Tab-separated table of C-alpha atoms in Angstrom:
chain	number	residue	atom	x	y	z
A	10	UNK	CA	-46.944	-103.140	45.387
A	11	UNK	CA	-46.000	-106.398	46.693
A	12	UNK	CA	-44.555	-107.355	49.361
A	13	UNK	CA	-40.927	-109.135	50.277
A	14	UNK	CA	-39.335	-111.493	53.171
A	15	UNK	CA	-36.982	-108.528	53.661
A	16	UNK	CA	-39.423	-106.045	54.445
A	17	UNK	CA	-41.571	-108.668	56.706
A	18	UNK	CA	-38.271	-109.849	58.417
A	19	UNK	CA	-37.110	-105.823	58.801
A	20	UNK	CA	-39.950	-104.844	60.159
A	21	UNK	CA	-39.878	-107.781	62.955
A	22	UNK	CA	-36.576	-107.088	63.914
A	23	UNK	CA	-37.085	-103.283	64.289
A	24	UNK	CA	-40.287	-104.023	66.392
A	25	UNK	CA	-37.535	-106.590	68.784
A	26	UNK	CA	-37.397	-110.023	66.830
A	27	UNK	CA	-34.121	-110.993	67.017
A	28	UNK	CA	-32.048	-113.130	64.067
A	29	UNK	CA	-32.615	-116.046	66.498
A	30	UNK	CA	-35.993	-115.937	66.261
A	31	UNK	CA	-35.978	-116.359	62.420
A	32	UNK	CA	-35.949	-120.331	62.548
A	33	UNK	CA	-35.906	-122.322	59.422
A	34	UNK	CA	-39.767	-123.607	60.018
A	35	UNK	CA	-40.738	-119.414	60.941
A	36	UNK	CA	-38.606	-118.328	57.549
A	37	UNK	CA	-40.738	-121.036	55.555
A	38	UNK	CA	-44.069	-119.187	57.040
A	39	UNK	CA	-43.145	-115.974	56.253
A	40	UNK	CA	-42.144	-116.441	52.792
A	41	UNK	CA	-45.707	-118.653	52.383
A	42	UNK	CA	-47.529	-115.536	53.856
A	43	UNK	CA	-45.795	-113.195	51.834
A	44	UNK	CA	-46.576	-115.003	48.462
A	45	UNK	CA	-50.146	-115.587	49.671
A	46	UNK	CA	-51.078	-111.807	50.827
A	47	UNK	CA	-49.591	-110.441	47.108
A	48	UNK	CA	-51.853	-113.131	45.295
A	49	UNK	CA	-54.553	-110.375	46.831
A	50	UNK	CA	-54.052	-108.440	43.626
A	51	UNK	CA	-53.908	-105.338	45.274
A	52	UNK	CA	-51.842	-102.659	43.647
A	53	UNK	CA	-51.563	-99.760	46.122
A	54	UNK	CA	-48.142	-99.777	48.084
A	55	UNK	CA	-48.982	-102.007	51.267
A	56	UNK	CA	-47.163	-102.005	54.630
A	57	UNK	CA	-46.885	-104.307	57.578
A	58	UNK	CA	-47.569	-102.870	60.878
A	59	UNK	CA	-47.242	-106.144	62.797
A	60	UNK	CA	-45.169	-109.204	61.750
A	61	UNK	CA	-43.166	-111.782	63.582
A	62	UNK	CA	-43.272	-110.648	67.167
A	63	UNK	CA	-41.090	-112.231	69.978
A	64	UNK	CA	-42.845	-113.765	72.770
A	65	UNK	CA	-42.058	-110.331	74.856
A	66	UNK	CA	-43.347	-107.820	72.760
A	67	UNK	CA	-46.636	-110.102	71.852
A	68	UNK	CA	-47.337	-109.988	75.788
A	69	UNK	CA	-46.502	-105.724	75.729
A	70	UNK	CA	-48.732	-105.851	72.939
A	71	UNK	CA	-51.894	-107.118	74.803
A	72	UNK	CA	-50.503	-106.390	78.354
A	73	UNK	CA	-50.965	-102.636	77.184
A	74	UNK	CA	-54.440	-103.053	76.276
A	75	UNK	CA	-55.268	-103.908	79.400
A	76	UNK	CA	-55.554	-107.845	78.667
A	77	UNK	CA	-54.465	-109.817	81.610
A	78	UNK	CA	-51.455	-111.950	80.974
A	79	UNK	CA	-53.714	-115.328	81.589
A	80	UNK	CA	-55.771	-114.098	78.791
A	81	UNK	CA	-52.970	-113.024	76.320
A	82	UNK	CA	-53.431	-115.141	73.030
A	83	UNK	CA	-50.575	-116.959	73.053
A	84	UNK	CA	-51.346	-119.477	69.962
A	85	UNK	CA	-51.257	-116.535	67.687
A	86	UNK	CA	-50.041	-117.009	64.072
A	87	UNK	CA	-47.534	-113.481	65.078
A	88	UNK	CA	-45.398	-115.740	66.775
A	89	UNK	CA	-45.259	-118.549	63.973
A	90	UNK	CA	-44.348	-115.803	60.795
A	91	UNK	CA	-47.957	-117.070	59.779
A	92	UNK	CA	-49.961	-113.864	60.515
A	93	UNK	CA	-49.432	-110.043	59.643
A	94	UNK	CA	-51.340	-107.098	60.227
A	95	UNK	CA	-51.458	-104.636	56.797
A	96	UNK	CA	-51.407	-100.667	57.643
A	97	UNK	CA	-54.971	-99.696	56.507
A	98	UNK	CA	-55.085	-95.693	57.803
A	99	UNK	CA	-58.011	-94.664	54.738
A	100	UNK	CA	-60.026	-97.771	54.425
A	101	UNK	CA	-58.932	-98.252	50.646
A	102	UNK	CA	-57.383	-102.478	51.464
A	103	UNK	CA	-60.545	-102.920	53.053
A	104	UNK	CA	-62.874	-101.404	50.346
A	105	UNK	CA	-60.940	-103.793	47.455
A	106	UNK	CA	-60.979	-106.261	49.684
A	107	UNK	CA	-65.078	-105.682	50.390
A	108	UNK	CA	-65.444	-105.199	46.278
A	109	UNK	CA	-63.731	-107.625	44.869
A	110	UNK	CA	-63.973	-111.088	44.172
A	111	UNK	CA	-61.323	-112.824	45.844
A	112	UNK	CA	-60.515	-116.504	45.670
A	113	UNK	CA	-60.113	-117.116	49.195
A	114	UNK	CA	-59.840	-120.551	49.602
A	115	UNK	CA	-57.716	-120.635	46.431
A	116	UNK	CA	-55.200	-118.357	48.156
A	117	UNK	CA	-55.277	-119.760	51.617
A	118	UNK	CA	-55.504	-116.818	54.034
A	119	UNK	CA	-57.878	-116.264	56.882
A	120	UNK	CA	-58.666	-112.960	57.940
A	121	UNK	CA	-59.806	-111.014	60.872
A	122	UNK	CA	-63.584	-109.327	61.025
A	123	UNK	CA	-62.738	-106.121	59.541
A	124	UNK	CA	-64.877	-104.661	62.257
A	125	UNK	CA	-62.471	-105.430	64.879
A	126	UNK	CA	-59.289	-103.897	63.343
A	127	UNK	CA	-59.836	-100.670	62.667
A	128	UNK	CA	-56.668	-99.112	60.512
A	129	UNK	CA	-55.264	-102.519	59.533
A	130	UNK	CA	-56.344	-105.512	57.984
A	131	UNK	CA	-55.222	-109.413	60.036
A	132	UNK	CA	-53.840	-112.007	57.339
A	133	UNK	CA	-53.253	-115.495	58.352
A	134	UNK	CA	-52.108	-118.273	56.635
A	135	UNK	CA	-53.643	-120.859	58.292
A	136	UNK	CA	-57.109	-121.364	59.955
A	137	UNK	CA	-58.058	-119.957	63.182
A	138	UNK	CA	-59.859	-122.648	65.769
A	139	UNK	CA	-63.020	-122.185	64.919
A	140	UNK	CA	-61.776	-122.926	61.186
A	141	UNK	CA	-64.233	-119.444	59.971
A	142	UNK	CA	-62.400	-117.661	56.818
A	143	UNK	CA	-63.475	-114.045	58.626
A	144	UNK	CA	-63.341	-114.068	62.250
A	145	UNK	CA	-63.696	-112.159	65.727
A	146	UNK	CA	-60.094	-111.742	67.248
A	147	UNK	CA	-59.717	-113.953	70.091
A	148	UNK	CA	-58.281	-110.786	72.441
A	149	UNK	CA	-61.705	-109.455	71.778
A	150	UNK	CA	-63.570	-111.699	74.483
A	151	UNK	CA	-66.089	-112.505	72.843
A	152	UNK	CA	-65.413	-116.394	71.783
């Protein structure tokens, strides 16, 4: 099933985006992530868990997990429409994903070390710092 704008831009705003924060640059993102996540090939119905986020709920976010605000990672792609976090409850994104041969670099996305996100699967558009197409969340600590 693929994915729409819509749905990304529905889900932000019921998780406290606002209309504001859909800027034309953020809009541009979204619709590049969106396009780049379906070219995964994967059929199964997909579903965001984590889109846009407003500056607010990003700190909640990490504030809750006991991250202390001077560590929150504030140059995360959720704030720029060029990340999104895919419900994976049963493991079956990550198995096709593990399985199959995907053109990474032809697709552009970057993706979290599956062993960090347990029940969803990170998508990025563009590289994290270290530039490494899988790689350790930065809340983890352990960069």
């Amino acid at each position: 099933m693929k994915f729409s704008y819509e749905e990304f831009k529905a889900k932000s705003i019921a998780k406290g985006c606002t209309e504001a924060d859909f800027t034309p640059e953020i809009d541009e993102n979204i619709k590049d992530l969106v396009k780049r996540i379906n070219a995964l090939g994967y059929k199964p119905p997909m579903y965001f868990s984590s889109c846009l986020r407003s500056k607010e709920h990003h700190k909640q976010i990490y504030l809750k997990k006991g991250v202390s605000e001077d560590k929150i990672p504030w140059g995360s792609r959720h704030l720029t429409g060029q990340a999104a976090d895919v419900a994976d409850p049963d493991g079956e994104l990550r198995r096709f994903l593990n399985t199959t041969i995907i053109p990474w670099d032809k697709i552009g996305l970057w993706m979290e070390d599956t062993k960090y996100t347990p029940g969803w699967i990170h998508f990025q558009s563009c590289p994290p710092s270290a530039g490494n197409r899988f790689f350790i969340p930065e809340s983890c600590g352990l960069k």
